[in-house]
Amino acid sequence: MRNFSEKYDFNKEKLLKHLIKKSYKKGDFTLSSGKKSTHYFNCKPVSLNGEGLDIISDLFLELMDSRSKAVAGLTLGADPLVSGLIVKAASKGLDLNGLIIRKEIKNYGTKSGIEGPMLEKETLVTVLEDVVTTAGSVIKAIKKLRENNYIVEEVLSIVDRQEGGYEALDYKNVKLKSLFTIKDFL
């Protein structure tokens, strides 16, 4: 039987193999930040696969601050991550809620910018992201959560491209914890 560290390392190695095969490409790409890059990550082929999402959820659950009462992320990239993590937590008897943050507030109904259960003010929320480059998208999510009186102290990502996101989040008093950095793919 494996101990925690061995299982965690085994899962990380397995996830890295999936990401290299299904999510990482070399070439000439324009990123959502507008930057040009020779490296491109699309984690959705892994996060929208049962085995891939199960591994990501296991790893995130171990990485996440145990005080967090909810996980959240900007739609669409974080949708499977949020769903996978709350299901994984429930399977272990943990009470963890999920919030999905809209990119634009809808113009009908409650005009909500955040979907999910109503949580108490000052609830600690961990933000999830697939890939962090400059952290622009994740900072938008943090801003909306803080505007709704939630506390955000950490972001969990699958990949940190190491292009300023860590520093941008640190400036906002948020810690970035990533499973991998771009160096793991080079």
Backbone as numpy.savetxt, mean C-alpha at the origin, in Angstrom:
# Nx Ny Nz CAx CAy CAz Cx Cy Cz
8.98 -27.24 11.03 8.13 -26.05 11.03 9.02 -24.81 11.03
8.66 -23.85 10.18 9.44 -22.62 10.08 9.10 -21.68 11.22
10.10 -20.89 11.63 9.79 -19.83 12.59 9.35 -18.60 11.79
8.92 -17.56 12.50 8.38 -16.37 11.83 9.36 -15.80 10.81
10.60 -15.61 11.19 11.57 -14.98 10.31 11.79 -15.78 9.03
11.87 -17.09 9.15 12.06 -17.94 7.98 10.85 -17.86 7.05
9.64 -17.89 7.62 8.43 -17.80 6.81 8.35 -16.44 6.12
8.65 -15.39 6.85 8.63 -14.04 6.28 9.62 -13.94 5.12
10.83 -14.40 5.33 11.85 -14.36 4.27 11.46 -15.22 3.07
10.89 -16.40 3.33 10.43 -17.28 2.26 9.36 -16.59 1.43
8.37 -15.97 2.12 7.30 -15.27 1.41 7.83 -14.09 0.61
8.80 -13.35 1.18 9.39 -12.23 0.43 10.09 -12.71 -0.82
10.84 -13.78 -0.73 11.53 -14.33 -1.91 10.52 -14.77 -2.97
9.46 -15.43 -2.53 8.42 -15.90 -3.45 7.73 -14.72 -4.13
7.41 -13.68 -3.34 6.76 -12.50 -3.89 7.69 -11.79 -4.89
8.95 -11.67 -4.56 9.90 -11.03 -5.47 9.94 -11.75 -6.81
9.92 -13.07 -6.80 9.90 -13.84 -8.06 8.65 -13.53 -8.87
7.49 -13.45 -8.19 6.24 -13.10 -8.89 6.32 -11.69 -9.49
6.84 -10.75 -8.71 6.93 -9.36 -9.19 7.89 -9.24 -10.38
9.02 -9.92 -10.32 9.97 -9.86 -11.43 9.33 -10.43 -12.70
8.61 -11.53 -12.54 8.00 -12.20 -13.70 6.79 -11.43 -14.26
5.96 -10.87 -13.39 4.66 -10.33 -13.82 4.52 -8.81 -13.75
5.39 -8.13 -12.98 5.15 -6.72 -12.70 6.24 -5.76 -13.11
7.43 -6.26 -13.37 8.57 -5.39 -13.64 8.95 -5.45 -15.11
9.18 -4.26 -15.70 9.61 -4.18 -17.09 10.73 -3.15 -17.22
11.64 -3.43 -18.15 12.69 -2.47 -18.51 12.36 -1.92 -19.89
12.64 -0.63 -20.08 12.36 0.03 -21.35 12.35 1.53 -21.16
11.59 2.23 -21.99 11.42 3.69 -21.86 9.97 3.95 -21.48
9.77 4.50 -20.28 8.43 4.70 -19.75 8.27 6.10 -19.18
7.03 6.61 -19.24 6.66 7.84 -18.55 5.80 7.42 -17.36
6.20 7.83 -16.17 5.49 7.47 -14.94 4.34 8.43 -14.67
3.47 8.08 -13.73 2.33 8.94 -13.40 2.80 10.30 -12.88
4.00 10.36 -12.33 4.56 11.62 -11.84 5.04 12.51 -12.99
5.07 11.94 -14.20 5.57 12.67 -15.36 7.04 12.41 -15.63
7.71 11.77 -14.68 9.13 11.46 -14.84 9.32 10.36 -15.89
10.47 10.38 -16.53 10.87 9.31 -17.45 11.67 8.29 -16.66
11.53 7.02 -17.03 12.27 5.97 -16.34 12.52 4.79 -17.27
13.58 4.07 -16.99 13.85 2.83 -17.72 13.29 1.63 -16.96
12.68 1.87 -15.79 12.10 0.81 -14.97 10.62 1.08 -14.76
9.78 0.06 -14.95 8.34 0.21 -14.78 7.80 -0.92 -13.91
6.95 -0.56 -12.96 6.30 -1.54 -12.09 4.80 -1.40 -12.22
4.12 -2.49 -12.46 2.67 -2.57 -12.39 2.38 -3.78 -11.51
2.10 -3.55 -10.25 1.91 -4.64 -9.30 0.54 -5.30 -9.39
-0.37 -4.74 -10.18 -1.72 -5.30 -10.24 -1.77 -6.75 -10.73
-0.93 -7.18 -11.69 -0.98 -8.59 -12.06 -0.66 -9.53 -10.90
0.06 -9.04 -9.89 0.37 -9.86 -8.71 -0.68 -9.63 -7.63
-1.06 -8.38 -7.37 -2.02 -8.09 -6.29 -3.44 -8.52 -6.65
-3.71 -8.74 -7.94 -5.03 -9.22 -8.36 -5.00 -10.72 -8.67
-4.01 -11.40 -8.15 -3.88 -12.85 -8.23 -4.02 -13.38 -6.81
-4.77 -14.46 -6.62 -5.03 -14.97 -5.27 -3.77 -15.25 -4.47
-2.83 -15.99 -5.05 -1.60 -16.31 -4.33 -0.78 -15.06 -4.06
-0.67 -14.19 -5.07 0.11 -12.96 -4.90 -0.45 -12.08 -3.80
-1.78 -11.87 -3.82 -2.41 -11.03 -2.80 -2.30 -11.66 -1.42
-2.39 -12.97 -1.33 -2.25 -13.65 -0.05 -0.86 -13.41 0.55
0.16 -13.50 -0.29 1.53 -13.28 0.20 1.72 -11.82 0.62
1.26 -10.89 -0.23 1.38 -9.46 0.09 0.68 -9.17 1.42
-0.52 -9.71 1.59 -1.30 -9.47 2.80 -0.59 -10.01 4.04
-0.02 -11.21 3.93 0.76 -11.78 5.04 1.91 -10.86 5.42
2.66 -10.42 4.40 3.84 -9.59 4.66 3.44 -8.23 5.23
2.40 -7.62 4.66 1.94 -6.33 5.17 1.44 -6.45 6.61
0.74 -7.53 6.92 0.21 -7.69 8.28 1.35 -7.74 9.29
2.46 -8.37 8.92 3.62 -8.43 9.81 4.34 -7.09 9.90
4.32 -6.32 8.82 5.03 -5.04 8.75 4.25 -3.90 9.41
2.93 -4.01 9.41 2.05 -2.94 9.87 2.13 -2.72 11.37
2.02 -1.47 11.79 1.93 -1.10 13.20 0.70 -1.79 13.80
0.89 -2.58 14.83 -0.21 -3.34 15.42 -1.27 -2.45 16.08
-0.96 -1.17 16.27 -1.94 -0.25 16.86 -2.96 0.23 15.83
-2.68 0.05 14.54 -3.59 0.53 13.49 -4.93 -0.18 13.57
-5.98 0.59 13.42 -7.34 0.04 13.45 -7.95 -0.05 12.07
-7.24 0.53 11.07 -7.76 0.50 9.71 -6.60 0.64 8.73
-6.85 0.18 7.50 -5.93 0.40 6.40 -6.71 1.13 5.31
-5.99 1.94 4.55 -6.65 2.76 3.53 -5.72 2.95 2.35
-6.31 3.32 1.24 -5.51 3.63 0.07 -6.34 4.28 -1.00
-5.62 4.92 -1.92 -6.24 5.60 -3.04 -6.66 4.57 -4.09
-7.91 4.69 -4.53 -8.38 3.79 -5.57 -7.59 4.05 -6.85
-7.21 3.17 -7.54 -7.46 1.79 -7.81 -6.33 0.88 -7.34
-5.14 1.40 -7.30 -3.99 0.56 -6.95 -4.08 -0.07 -5.59
-4.67 0.63 -4.62 -4.73 0.11 -3.25 -5.96 -0.75 -2.99
-6.92 -0.78 -3.89 -8.16 -1.53 -3.63 -7.90 -2.99 -3.27
-7.15 -3.75 -4.08 -6.92 -5.14 -3.69 -6.08 -5.25 -2.42
-5.15 -4.33 -2.21 -4.30 -4.38 -1.02 -5.12 -4.20 0.24
-6.02 -3.23 0.23 -6.89 -2.98 1.39 -7.77 -4.20 1.63
-8.41 -4.69 0.58 -9.32 -5.84 0.71 -8.58 -7.08 1.21
-7.43 -7.35 0.63 -6.67 -8.53 1.02 -6.22 -8.47 2.46
-5.80 -7.30 2.90 -5.28 -7.18 4.26 -6.39 -7.29 5.31
-7.56 -6.73 5.04 -8.62 -6.84 6.05 -9.15 -8.27 6.13
-9.17 -8.98 5.01 -9.59 -10.39 5.03 -8.54 -11.23 5.77
-7.26 -11.00 5.49 -6.18 -11.73 6.16 -6.24 -11.48 7.67
-6.45 -10.22 8.07 -6.55 -9.89 9.49 -7.74 -10.62 10.13
-8.88 -10.62 9.45 -10.07 -11.30 9.99 -9.82 -12.79 10.16
-9.08 -13.39 9.23 -8.80 -14.83 9.32 -7.92 -15.15 10.54
-7.25 -14.13 11.06 -6.40 -14.31 12.24 -7.07 -13.77 13.51
-8.37 -13.42 13.39 -9.12 -12.94 14.54 -8.86 -11.49 14.90
-8.28 -10.73 13.97 -7.98 -9.32 14.23 -9.07 -8.43 13.65
-9.41 -7.37 14.37 -10.43 -6.42 13.92 -9.73 -5.29 13.18
-9.80 -5.31 11.86 -9.16 -4.29 11.03 -10.15 -3.85 9.96
-10.35 -2.55 9.84 -11.28 -2.00 8.86 -10.53 -1.52 7.63
-11.25 -1.36 6.54 -10.68 -0.87 5.30 -11.38 0.38 4.81
-10.59 1.30 4.26 -11.13 2.52 3.68 -10.54 2.68 2.28
-11.39 3.06 1.33 -10.96 3.33 -0.03 -11.17 4.82 -0.28
-10.13 5.49 -0.74 -10.19 6.93 -0.95 -10.40 7.20 -2.43
-11.45 7.95 -2.72 -11.76 8.31 -4.11 -10.77 9.37 -4.60
-10.45 9.32 -5.88 -9.60 10.36 -6.46 -10.38 11.66 -6.61
-11.68 11.52 -6.87 -12.57 12.69 -6.94 -13.82 12.39 -6.15
-14.30 13.38 -5.41 -15.52 13.21 -4.62 -16.70 13.13 -5.57
-17.57 12.15 -5.32 -18.75 12.00 -6.19 -19.72 13.16 -5.96
-20.50 13.48 -6.99 -21.41 14.63 -6.94 -22.84 14.23 -6.57
-23.03 13.07 -6.01 -24.37 12.60 -5.67 -24.32 11.85 -4.34
-25.49 11.51 -3.82 -25.57 10.78 -2.55 -24.94 11.56 -1.42
-24.06 10.92 -0.68 -23.44 11.56 0.47 -22.23 12.41 0.07
-21.84 12.35 -1.19 -20.68 13.09 -1.71 -19.41 12.75 -0.91
-19.29 11.48 -0.60 -18.18 11.02 0.23 -16.90 10.86 -0.59
-15.79 11.26 0.01 -14.48 11.08 -0.62 -13.78 9.83 -0.10
-14.33 9.26 0.97 -13.78 8.05 1.58 -14.90 7.04 1.74
-14.69 5.83 1.21 -15.68 4.76 1.33 -15.23 3.77 2.39
-16.18 3.29 3.16 -15.89 2.30 4.19 -16.67 2.61 5.45
-16.40 1.85 6.50 -17.14 2.08 7.75 -16.78 3.42 8.38
-17.74 3.96 9.11 -17.48 5.19 9.86 -16.64 4.83 11.07
-15.49 5.47 11.20 -14.59 5.21 12.31 -14.52 6.42 13.21
-14.15 6.20 14.45 -14.02 7.31 15.40 -12.94 8.27 14.94
-13.08 9.53 15.30 -12.03 10.51 15.04 -10.76 10.07 15.72
-9.65 10.41 15.12 -8.32 10.10 15.63 -8.00 8.60 15.65
-8.69 7.84 14.78 -8.34 6.44 14.59 -7.02 6.38 13.83
-6.13 5.49 14.27 -4.86 5.30 13.58 -5.08 4.45 12.34
-4.69 5.00 11.18 -4.90 4.35 9.89 -3.55 4.18 9.20
-3.29 2.99 8.68 -2.11 2.72 7.88 -2.50 2.82 6.41
-1.73 3.58 5.64 -2.00 3.74 4.22 -1.22 2.71 3.43
-1.87 2.12 2.43 -1.25 1.10 1.58 -1.07 1.64 0.17
0.04 1.25 -0.46 0.34 1.69 -1.83 1.12 0.58 -2.51
0.91 0.42 -3.80 1.67 -0.61 -4.50 3.09 -0.13 -4.80
3.23 1.00 -5.46 4.55 1.52 -5.82 4.64 2.99 -5.40
5.73 3.34 -4.71 5.99 4.73 -4.32 7.15 5.25 -5.14
6.92 6.37 -5.82 7.99 7.05 -6.56 8.27 8.36 -5.83
7.46 9.38 -6.12 7.61 10.67 -5.43 6.67 10.79 -4.23
5.76 9.82 -4.10 4.74 9.76 -3.04 3.60 10.74 -3.27
3.48 11.30 -4.46 2.41 12.25 -4.74 1.02 11.69 -4.49
0.74 10.50 -5.00 -0.58 9.89 -4.82 -0.87 9.56 -3.37
0.11 9.00 -2.71 -0.10 8.60 -1.32 -0.24 9.82 -0.41
0.40 10.91 -0.75 0.25 12.15 0.03 -1.17 12.70 -0.13
-1.78 12.54 -1.31 -3.18 12.94 -1.50 -4.08 12.11 -0.58
-3.81 10.81 -0.48 -4.60 9.94 0.39 -4.44 10.36 1.85
-3.22 10.63 2.26 -2.95 11.05 3.64 -3.68 12.35 3.95
-3.64 13.28 3.01 -4.31 14.58 3.20 -5.81 14.39 3.44
-6.45 13.53 2.61 -7.89 13.30 2.77 -8.20 12.62 4.10
-7.36 11.68 4.50 -7.58 11.02 5.78 -7.43 12.00 6.94
-6.40 12.81 6.88 -6.18 13.79 7.96 -7.28 14.85 7.99
-7.79 15.23 6.83 -8.93 16.17 6.78 -10.17 15.58 7.45
-10.25 14.26 7.48 -11.36 13.58 8.13 -11.02 13.12 9.55
-9.98 13.74 10.12 -9.59 13.55 11.52 -9.04 12.16 11.85
-8.43 11.50 10.85 -7.74 10.25 11.12 -6.26 10.54 11.32
-5.59 9.66 12.04 -4.15 9.79 12.27 -3.43 8.85 11.32
-2.45 9.36 10.60 -1.65 8.55 9.69 -0.19 8.71 10.08
0.45 7.60 10.43 1.86 7.62 10.82 2.74 6.78 9.91
2.10 5.90 9.09 2.91 5.03 8.24 2.22 4.72 6.93
3.06 4.42 5.93 2.62 3.93 4.63 3.36 2.63 4.39
2.63 1.61 3.95 3.23 0.35 3.54 3.16 0.28 2.02
4.29 -0.04 1.39 4.28 -0.19 -0.07 4.95 -1.50 -0.44
4.59 -1.99 -1.61 5.25 -3.18 -2.13 6.65 -2.78 -2.60
6.73 -1.69 -3.39 8.02 -1.26 -3.95 8.23 0.23 -3.72
9.40 0.59 -3.24 9.86 1.98 -3.16 10.87 2.17 -4.29
10.53 3.03 -5.24 11.44 3.29 -6.37 12.64 4.13 -5.95
12.63 4.64 -4.73 13.72 5.46 -4.18 13.99 6.70 -5.04
12.89 7.41 -5.33 12.99 8.64 -6.12 12.37 9.80 -5.38
12.55 9.84 -4.05 12.10 10.98 -3.26 10.86 10.72 -2.42
10.19 9.60 -2.60 8.98 9.31 -1.83 9.22 9.19 -0.35
10.28 8.51 0.03 10.61 8.33 1.45 10.79 9.69 2.11
11.54 10.57 1.45 11.82 11.90 2.00 10.55 12.76 2.06
9.72 12.67 1.01 8.48 13.46 0.98 7.54 13.03 2.11
7.48 11.73 2.37 6.64 11.24 3.46 7.22 11.60 4.82
8.54 11.51 4.94 9.20 11.89 6.19 8.88 13.35 6.53
8.84 14.21 5.52 8.51 15.62 5.70 7.09 15.78 6.26
6.21 14.84 5.93 4.82 14.86 6.42 4.68 14.07 7.73
5.82 13.69 8.33 5.83 12.91 9.57 5.18 11.54 9.41
5.45 10.92 8.26 4.92 9.60 7.97 6.10 8.70 7.59
6.12 7.51 8.16 7.20 6.56 7.89 6.81 5.66 6.72
7.71 5.50 5.77 7.50 4.58 4.65 8.19 3.26 4.97
7.39 2.18 4.92 7.92 0.83 5.09 7.61 0.07 3.81
8.65 -0.34 3.09 8.47 -1.03 1.81 9.00 -2.45 1.89
8.31 -3.35 1.21 8.79 -4.72 1.13 10.06 -4.81 0.29
10.11 -3.98 -0.79 11.24 -4.00 -1.71 11.59 -2.58 -2.13
12.82 -2.40 -2.59 13.23 -1.16 -3.24 13.63 -1.51 -4.67
13.83 -0.50 -5.47 14.21 -0.74 -6.86 15.49 -1.56 -6.95
16.35 -1.42 -5.95 17.61 -2.17 -5.96 17.40 -3.68 -5.99
16.28 -4.14 -5.45 15.99 -5.57 -5.45 15.71 -6.11 -6.86
15.45 -5.21 -7.82 15.09 -5.62 -9.18 16.23 -5.41 -10.17
17.33 -4.81 -9.71 18.44 -4.51 -10.62 19.46 -5.63 -10.65
